[in-house]
Short mmCIF file of C-alpha atoms and ligand atoms in Angstrom, two decimals:
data_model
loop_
_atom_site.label_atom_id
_atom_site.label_comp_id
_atom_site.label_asym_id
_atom_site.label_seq_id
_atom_site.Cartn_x
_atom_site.Cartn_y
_atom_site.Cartn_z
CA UNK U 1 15.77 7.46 -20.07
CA UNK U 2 15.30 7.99 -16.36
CA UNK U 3 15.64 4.81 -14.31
CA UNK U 4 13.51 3.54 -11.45
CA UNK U 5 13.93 1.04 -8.68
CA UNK U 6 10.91 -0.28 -7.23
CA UNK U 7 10.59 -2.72 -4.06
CA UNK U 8 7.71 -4.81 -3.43
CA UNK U 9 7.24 -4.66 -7.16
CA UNK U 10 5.17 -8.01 -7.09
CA UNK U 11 2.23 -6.10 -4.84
CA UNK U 12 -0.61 -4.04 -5.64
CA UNK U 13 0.95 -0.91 -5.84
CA UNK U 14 4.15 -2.41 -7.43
CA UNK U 15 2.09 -3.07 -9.83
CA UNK U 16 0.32 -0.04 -10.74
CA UNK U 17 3.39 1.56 -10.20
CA UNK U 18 5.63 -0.22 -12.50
CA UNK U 19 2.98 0.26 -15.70
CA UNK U 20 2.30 4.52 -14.48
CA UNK U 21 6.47 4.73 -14.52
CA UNK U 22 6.54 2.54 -17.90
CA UNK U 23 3.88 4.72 -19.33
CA UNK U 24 6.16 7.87 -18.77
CA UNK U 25 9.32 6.36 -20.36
CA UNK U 26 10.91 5.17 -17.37
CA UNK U 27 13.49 2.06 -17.37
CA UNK U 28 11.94 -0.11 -14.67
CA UNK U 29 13.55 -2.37 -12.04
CA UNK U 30 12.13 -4.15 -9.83
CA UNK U 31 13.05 -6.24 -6.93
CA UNK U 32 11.94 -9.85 -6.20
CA UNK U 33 12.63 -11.71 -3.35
CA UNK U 34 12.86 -15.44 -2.59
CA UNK U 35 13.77 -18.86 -4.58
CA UNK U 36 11.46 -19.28 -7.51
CA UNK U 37 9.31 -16.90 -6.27
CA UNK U 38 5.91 -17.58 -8.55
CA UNK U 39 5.19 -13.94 -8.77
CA UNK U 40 8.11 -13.80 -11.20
CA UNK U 41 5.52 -15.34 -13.63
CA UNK U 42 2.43 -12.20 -12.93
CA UNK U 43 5.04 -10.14 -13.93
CA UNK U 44 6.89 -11.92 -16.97
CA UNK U 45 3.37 -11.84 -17.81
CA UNK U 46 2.00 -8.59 -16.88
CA UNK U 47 4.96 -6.09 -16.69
CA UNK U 48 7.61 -7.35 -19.27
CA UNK U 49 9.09 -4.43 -19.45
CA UNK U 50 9.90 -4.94 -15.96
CA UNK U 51 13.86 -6.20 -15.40
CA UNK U 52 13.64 -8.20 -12.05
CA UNK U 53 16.59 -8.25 -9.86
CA UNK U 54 17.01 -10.77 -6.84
CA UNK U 55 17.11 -9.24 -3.53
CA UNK U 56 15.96 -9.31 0.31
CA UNK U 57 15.14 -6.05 2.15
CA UNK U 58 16.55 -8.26 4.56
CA UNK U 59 19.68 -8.90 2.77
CA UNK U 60 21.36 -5.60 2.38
CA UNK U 61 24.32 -7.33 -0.03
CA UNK U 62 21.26 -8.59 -2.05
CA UNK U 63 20.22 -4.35 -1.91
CA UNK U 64 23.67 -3.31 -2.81
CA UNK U 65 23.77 -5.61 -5.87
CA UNK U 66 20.51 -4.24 -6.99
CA UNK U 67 21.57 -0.70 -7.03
CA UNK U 68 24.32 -1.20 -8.73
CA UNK U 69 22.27 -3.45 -11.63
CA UNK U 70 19.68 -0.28 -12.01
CA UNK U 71 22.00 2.73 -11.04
CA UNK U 72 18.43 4.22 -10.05
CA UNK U 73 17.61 8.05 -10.57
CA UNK U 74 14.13 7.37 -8.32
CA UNK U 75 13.97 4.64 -5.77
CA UNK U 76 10.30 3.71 -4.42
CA UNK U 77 10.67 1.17 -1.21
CA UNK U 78 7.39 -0.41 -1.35
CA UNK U 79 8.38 -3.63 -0.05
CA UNK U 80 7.31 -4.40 3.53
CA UNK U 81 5.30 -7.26 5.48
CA UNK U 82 2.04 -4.86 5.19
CA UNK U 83 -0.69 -7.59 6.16
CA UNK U 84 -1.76 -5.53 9.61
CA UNK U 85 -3.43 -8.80 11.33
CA UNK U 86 -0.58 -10.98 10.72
CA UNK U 87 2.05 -8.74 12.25
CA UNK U 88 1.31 -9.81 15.72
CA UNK U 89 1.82 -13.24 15.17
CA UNK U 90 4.79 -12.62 13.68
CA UNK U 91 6.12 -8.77 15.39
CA UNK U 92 10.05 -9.70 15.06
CA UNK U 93 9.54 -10.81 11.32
CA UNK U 94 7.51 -7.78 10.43
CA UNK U 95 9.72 -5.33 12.32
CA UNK U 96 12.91 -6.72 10.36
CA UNK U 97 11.28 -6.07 7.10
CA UNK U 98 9.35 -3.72 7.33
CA UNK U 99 11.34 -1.56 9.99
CA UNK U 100 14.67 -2.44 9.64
CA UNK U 101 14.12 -2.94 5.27
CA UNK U 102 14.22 1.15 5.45
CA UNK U 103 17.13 1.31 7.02
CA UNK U 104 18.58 -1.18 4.80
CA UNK U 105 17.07 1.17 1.90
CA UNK U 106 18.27 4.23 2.80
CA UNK U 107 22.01 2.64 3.82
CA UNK U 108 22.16 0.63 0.21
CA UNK U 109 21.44 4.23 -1.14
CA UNK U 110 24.25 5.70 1.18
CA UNK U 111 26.68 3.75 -0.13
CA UNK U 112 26.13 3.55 -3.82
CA UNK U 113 25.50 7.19 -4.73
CA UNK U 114 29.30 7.25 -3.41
CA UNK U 115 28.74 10.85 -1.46
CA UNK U 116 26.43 12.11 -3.78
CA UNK U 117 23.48 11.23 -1.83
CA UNK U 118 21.29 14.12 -3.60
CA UNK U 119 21.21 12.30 -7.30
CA UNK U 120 18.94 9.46 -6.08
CA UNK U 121 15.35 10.16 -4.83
CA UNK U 122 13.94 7.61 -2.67
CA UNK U 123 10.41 7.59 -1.66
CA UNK U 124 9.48 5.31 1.50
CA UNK U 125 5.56 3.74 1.80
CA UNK U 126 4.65 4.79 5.39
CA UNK U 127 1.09 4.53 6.77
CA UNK U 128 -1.90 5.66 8.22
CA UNK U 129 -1.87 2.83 10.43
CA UNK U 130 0.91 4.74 11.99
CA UNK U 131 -1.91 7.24 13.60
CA UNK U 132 -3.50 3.88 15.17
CA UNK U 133 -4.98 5.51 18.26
CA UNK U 134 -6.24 8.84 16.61
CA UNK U 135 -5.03 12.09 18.54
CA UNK U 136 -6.51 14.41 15.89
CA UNK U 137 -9.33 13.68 13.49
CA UNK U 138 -8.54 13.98 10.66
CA UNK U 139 -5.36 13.03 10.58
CA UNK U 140 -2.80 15.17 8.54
CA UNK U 141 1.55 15.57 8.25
CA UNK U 142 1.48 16.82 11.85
CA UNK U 143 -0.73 14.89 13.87
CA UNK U 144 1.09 12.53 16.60
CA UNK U 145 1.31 9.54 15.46
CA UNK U 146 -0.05 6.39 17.89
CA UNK U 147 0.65 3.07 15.79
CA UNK U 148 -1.92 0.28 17.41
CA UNK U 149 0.19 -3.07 15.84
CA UNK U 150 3.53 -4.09 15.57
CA UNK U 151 3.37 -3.18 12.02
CA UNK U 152 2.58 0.37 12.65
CA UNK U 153 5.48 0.49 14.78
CA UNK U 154 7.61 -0.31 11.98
CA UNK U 155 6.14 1.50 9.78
CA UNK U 156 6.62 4.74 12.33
CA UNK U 157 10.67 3.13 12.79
CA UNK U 158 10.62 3.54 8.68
CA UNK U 159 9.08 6.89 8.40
CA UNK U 160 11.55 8.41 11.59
CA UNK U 161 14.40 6.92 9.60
CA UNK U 162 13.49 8.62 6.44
CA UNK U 163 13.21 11.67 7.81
CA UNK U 164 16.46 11.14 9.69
CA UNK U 165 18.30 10.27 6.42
CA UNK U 166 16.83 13.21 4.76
CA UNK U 167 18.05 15.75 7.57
CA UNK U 168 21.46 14.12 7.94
CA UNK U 169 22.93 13.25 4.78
CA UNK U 170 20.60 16.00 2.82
CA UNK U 171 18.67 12.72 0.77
CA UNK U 172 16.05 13.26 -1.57
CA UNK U 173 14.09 11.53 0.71
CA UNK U 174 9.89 11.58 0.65
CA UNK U 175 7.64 9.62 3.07
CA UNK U 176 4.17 8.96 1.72
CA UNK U 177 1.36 8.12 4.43
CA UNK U 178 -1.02 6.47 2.08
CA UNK U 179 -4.22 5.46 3.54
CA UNK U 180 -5.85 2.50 2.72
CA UNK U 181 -5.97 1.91 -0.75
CA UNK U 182 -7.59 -0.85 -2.93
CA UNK U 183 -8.03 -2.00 -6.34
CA UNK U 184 -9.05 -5.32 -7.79
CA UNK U 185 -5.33 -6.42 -7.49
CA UNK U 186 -5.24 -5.99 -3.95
CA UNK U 187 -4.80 -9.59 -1.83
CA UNK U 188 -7.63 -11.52 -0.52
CA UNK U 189 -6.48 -11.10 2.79
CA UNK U 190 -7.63 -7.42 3.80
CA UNK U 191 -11.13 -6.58 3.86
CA UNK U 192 -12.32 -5.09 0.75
CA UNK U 193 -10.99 -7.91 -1.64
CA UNK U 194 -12.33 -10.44 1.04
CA UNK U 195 -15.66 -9.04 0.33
CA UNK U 196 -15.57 -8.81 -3.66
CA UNK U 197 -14.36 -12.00 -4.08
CA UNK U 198 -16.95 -13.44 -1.78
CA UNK U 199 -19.43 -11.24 -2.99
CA UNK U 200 -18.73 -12.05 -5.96
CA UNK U 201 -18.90 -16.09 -5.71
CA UNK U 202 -22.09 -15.59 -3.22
CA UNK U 203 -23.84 -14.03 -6.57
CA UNK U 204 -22.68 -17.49 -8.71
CA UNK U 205 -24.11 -19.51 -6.00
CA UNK U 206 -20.39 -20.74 -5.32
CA UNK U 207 -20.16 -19.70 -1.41
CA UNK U 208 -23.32 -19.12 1.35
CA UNK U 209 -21.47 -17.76 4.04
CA UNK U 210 -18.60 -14.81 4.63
CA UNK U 211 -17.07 -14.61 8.00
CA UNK U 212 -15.75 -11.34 9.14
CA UNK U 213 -14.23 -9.37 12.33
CA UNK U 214 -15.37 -5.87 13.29
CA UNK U 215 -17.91 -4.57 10.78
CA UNK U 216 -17.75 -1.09 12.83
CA UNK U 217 -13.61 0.15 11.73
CA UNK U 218 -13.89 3.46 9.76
CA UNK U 219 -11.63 3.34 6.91
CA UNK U 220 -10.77 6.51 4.16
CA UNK U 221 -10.15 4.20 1.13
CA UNK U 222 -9.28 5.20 -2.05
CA UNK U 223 -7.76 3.51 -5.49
CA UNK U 224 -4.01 2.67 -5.72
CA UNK U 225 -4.27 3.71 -9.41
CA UNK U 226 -4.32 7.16 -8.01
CA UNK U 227 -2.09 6.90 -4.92
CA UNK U 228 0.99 5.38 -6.96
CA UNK U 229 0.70 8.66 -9.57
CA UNK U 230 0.73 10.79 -6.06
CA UNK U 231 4.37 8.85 -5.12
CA UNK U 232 5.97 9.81 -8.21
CA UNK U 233 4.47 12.95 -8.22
CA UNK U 234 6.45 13.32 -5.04
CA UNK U 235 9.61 12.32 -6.68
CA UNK U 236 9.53 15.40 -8.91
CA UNK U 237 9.34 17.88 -6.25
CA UNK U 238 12.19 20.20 -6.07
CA UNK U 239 12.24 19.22 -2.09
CA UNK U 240 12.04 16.42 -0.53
CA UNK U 241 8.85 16.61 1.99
CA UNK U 242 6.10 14.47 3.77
CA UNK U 243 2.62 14.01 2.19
CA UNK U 244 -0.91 12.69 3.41
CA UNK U 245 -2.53 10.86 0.03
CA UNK U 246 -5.80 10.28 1.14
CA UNK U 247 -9.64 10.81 -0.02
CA UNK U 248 -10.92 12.82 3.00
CA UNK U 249 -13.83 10.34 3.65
CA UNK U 250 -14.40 8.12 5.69
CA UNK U 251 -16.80 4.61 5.38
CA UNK U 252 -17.54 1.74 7.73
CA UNK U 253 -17.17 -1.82 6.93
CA UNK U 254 -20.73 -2.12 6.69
CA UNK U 255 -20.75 0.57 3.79
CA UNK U 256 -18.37 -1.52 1.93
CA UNK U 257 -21.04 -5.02 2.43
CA UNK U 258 -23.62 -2.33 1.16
CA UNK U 259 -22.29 -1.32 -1.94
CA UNK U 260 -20.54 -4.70 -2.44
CA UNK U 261 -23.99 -7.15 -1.78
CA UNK U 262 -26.16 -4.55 -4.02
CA UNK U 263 -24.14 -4.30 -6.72
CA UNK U 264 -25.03 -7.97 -7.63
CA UNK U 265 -28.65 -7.20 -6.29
CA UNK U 266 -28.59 -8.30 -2.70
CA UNK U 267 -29.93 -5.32 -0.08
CA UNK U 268 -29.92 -7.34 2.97
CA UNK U 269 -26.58 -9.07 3.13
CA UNK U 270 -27.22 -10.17 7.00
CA UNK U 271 -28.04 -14.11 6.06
CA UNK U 272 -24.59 -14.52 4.27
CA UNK U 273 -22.76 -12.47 6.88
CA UNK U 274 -21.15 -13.82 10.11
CA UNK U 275 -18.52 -12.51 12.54
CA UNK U 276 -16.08 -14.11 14.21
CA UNK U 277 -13.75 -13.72 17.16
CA UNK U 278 -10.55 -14.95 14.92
CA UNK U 279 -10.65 -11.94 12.39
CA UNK U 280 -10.93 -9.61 15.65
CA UNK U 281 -6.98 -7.56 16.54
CA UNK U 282 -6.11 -7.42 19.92
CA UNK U 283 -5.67 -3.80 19.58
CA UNK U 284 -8.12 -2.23 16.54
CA UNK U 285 -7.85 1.49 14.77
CA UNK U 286 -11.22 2.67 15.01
CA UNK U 287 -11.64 5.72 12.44
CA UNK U 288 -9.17 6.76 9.87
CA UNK U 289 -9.76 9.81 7.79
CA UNK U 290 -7.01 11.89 5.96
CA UNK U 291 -6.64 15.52 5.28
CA UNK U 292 -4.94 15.53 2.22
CA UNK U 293 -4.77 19.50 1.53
CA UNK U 294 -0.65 19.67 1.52
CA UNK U 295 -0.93 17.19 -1.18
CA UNK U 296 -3.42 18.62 -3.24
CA UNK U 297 -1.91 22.50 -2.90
CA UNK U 298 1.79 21.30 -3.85
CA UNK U 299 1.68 18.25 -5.67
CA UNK U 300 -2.02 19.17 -7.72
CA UNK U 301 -2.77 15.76 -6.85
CA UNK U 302 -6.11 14.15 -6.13
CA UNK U 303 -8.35 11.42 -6.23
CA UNK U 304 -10.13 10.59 -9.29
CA UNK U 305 -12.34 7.30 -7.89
CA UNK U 306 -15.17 7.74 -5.31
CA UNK U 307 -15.69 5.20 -3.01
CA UNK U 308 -18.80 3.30 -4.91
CA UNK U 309 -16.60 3.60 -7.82
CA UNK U 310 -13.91 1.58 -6.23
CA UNK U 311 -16.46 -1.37 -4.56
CA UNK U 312 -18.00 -1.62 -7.83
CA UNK U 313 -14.94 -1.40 -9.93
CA UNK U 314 -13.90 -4.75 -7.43
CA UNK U 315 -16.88 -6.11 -7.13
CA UNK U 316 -16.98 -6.53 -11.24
CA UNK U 317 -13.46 -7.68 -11.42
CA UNK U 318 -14.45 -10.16 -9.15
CA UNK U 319 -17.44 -11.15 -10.83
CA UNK U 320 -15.76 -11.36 -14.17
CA UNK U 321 -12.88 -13.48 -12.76
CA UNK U 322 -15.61 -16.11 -11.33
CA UNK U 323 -17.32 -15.86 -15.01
CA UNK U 324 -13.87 -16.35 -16.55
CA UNK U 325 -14.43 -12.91 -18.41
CA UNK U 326 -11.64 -10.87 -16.32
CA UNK U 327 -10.19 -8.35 -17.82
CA UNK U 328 -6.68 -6.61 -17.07
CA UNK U 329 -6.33 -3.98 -14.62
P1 LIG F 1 1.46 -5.80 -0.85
O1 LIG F 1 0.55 -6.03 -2.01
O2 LIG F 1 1.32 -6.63 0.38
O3 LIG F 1 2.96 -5.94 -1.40
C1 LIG F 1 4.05 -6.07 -0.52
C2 LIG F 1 5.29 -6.32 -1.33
O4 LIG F 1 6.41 -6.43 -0.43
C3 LIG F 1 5.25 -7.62 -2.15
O5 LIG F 1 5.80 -7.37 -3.42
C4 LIG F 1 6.16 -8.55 -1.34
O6 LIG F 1 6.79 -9.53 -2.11
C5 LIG F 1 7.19 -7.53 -0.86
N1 LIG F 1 8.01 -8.05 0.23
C6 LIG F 1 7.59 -8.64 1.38
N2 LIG F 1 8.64 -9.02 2.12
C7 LIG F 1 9.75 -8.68 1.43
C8 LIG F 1 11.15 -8.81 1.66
N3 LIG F 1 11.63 -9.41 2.77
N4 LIG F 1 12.02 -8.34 0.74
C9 LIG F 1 11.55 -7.74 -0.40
N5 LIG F 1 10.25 -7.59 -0.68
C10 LIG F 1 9.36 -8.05 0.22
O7 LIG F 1 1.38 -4.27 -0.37
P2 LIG F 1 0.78 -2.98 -1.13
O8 LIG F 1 -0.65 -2.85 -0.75
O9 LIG F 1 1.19 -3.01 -2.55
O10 LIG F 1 1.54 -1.82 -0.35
C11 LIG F 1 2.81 -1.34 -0.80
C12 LIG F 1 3.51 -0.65 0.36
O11 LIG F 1 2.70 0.43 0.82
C13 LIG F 1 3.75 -1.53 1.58
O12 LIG F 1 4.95 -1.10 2.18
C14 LIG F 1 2.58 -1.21 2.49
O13 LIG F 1 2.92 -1.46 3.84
C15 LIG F 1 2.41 0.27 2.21
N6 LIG F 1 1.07 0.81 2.40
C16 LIG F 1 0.00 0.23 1.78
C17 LIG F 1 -1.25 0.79 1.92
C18 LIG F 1 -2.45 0.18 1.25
O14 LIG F 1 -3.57 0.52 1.65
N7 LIG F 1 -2.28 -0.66 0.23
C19 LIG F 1 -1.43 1.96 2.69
C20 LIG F 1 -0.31 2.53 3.29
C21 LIG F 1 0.94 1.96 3.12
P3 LIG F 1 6.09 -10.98 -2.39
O15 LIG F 1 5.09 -10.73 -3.48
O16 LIG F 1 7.21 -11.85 -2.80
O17 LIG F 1 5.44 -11.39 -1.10
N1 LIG F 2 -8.42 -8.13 6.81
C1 LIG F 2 -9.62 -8.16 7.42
N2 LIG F 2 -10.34 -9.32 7.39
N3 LIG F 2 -10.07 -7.06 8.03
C2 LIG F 2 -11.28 -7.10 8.61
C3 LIG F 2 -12.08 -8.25 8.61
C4 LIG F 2 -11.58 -9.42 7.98
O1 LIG F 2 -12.21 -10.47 7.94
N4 LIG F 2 -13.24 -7.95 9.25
C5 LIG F 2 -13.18 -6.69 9.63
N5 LIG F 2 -11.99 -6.16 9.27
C6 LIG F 2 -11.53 -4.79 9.57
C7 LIG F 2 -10.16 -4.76 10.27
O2 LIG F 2 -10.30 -5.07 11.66
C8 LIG F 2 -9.75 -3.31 10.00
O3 LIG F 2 -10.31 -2.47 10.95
C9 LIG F 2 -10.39 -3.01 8.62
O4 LIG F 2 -11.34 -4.07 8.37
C10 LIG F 2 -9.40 -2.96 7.48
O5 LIG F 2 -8.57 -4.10 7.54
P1 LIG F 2 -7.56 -4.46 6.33
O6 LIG F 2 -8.29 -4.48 5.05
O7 LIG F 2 -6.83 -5.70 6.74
O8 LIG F 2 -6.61 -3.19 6.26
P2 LIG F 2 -5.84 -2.35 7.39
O9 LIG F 2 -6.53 -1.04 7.54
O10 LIG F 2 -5.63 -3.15 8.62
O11 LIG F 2 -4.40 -2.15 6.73
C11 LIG F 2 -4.25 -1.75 5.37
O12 LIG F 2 -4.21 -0.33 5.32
C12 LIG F 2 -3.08 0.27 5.96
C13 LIG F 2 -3.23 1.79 5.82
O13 LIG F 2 -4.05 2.29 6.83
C14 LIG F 2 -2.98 -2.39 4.83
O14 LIG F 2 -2.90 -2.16 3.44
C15 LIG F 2 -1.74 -1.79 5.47
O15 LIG F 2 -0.57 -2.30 4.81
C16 LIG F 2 -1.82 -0.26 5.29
O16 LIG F 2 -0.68 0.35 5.85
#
């Protein structure tokens, strides 16, 4: 039974991730950080077959220990302070986990495979935030990258590093730079869950009003269901390599309030919308939109959920959880 260490096992794509590798026959591990972290209970709950070790990406003892528990064929680093907005109020924080958490990674992998770097794959989450400032549109493996927040710094510290690893010690090391991609487990603080939920409690006469930021950003989202299945498909390449995961397409947050407000029969969504100054960055990426071709030529992966697939799909989870008929996802 192959074994698998997963970071940031408690998010969204930990998630998904944990039940695709389950569903294949893997032995999953998966690392939880903090004191009594109340996540631990989602999982028990959830992902049972998920053993949860203890450990910091800060902490690389804590990393070290973990290894050794799992003695991990595959390795997927997903955990990382990934909330874009709240990584200028807090840049050092965000670059020690989520930049310098690689590098804790990759060194905790150093040392355990004792010199034989080459039996443990690791695959690290980079970004499309790490384009920020487009240079190329769209954006693919070789476009320069132009990261617009102090989390797409990090996240451009963590891909570098990956690469670095790979080309120095000869690691089975893969970068993937996801774009943006939801599901109905995705938190209420970025954008398209903001809107479901509120969408969803507008339709139940629960809320009046949903404040947002810039209704103009261009975003290429697609469902983590698919992007998780495009990390471990990754994992089982013969090389280790770079990938774009993306859809190709991109929508505006207005599309998004479209789809979202008629799918509970609202076509003008302008009374319950407001914007506000607060939910504004200091420094915004404009357009993103992937070209995914290396991806879907050597890894024969691609997506399988359009974009009104995915608002709906979240839009319905939401509006079940407010009915109290949610479902699992
Ligand atoms: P998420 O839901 O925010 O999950 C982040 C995970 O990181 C959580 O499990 C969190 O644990 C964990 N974490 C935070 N600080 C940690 C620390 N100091 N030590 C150990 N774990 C820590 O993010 P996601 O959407 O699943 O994304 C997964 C990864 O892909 C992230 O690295 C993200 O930056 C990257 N990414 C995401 C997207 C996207 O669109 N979703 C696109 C490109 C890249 P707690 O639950 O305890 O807070
Ligand atoms: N969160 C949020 N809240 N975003 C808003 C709001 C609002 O009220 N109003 C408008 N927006 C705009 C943001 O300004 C941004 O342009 C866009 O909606 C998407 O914001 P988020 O959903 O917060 O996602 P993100 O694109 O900043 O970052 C996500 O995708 C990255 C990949 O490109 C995160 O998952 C990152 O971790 C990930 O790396």
């Amino acid at each position: 039974m192959a074994r698998a260490l997963i970071t940031g096992v408690t998010g969204q794509d930990g998630r998904y991730l944990a039940r695709l590798l389950h569903g294949k026959g893997y032995e999953v591990f998966g690392l939880v950080r903090g004191q009594n972290n109340p996540k631990i209970d989602i999982l028990h709950r959830e992902l049972p077959f998920v053993t949860v070790l203890n450990g910091d990406l800060l902490d690389l003892s804590s990393l070290l220990r973990a290894f050794a528990a799992s003695d991990p064929d595959e390795v997927y680093n997903l955990g990382a302070i990934s909330y874009v907005a709240y990584s200028w109020e807090n840049a050092m924080l965000t670059t020690d986990v989520t930049a310098k958490g690689v590098l804790n990674m990759l060194e905790a992998l150093r040392l355990h495979s004792n010199g034989d770097v080459g039996r443990i794959r690791f695959y690290q989450a980079s970004s499309s935030e790490m384009y920020g400032k487009v240079q190329e549109v769209p954006q693919s493996e070789s476009t320069l990258l132009w990261p617009r927040s102090p989390y797409g710094v990090a996240k451009v510290f963590g891909h570098y590093m990956t690469i670095n690893y790979r080309e120095s010690y000869g690691m089975h090391a893969s970068s993937g730079i996801l774009f943006n991609h939801e599901s109905p487990l995705r938190g209420p603080e970025f954008v398209t869950r903001k809107i479901s939920s509120a969408v969803a409690r507008i339709a139940a006469d629960l809320q009046t009003t949903l404040t947002l930021g810039n209704l103009d950003a261009q975003r290429d989202w697609g469902f983590a269901g698919d992007y998780v299945d495009a990390m471990w498909r990754m994992l089982q390449q013969d090389e280790p390599d770079d990938y774009v995961i993306s859809t190709d397409e991109t929508h505006s947050v207005r599309e998004y309030l479209d789809l979202a407000f008629a799918r509970v029969g609202i076509d003008d969504w302008s009374p319950y919308v407001e914007q506000d100054p607060q939910f504004m960055r200091p420094a915004e990426v404009d357009l993103l939109i992937g070209d995914s071709t290396k991806a879907r030529e050597r890894l024969g992966w691609k997506p399988t959920i359009s974009f009104e697939q995915l608002v709906h799909m979240m839009v319905d989870s939401d509006v079940a959880r407010v009915n109290g008929t949610a479902v699992e996802h």
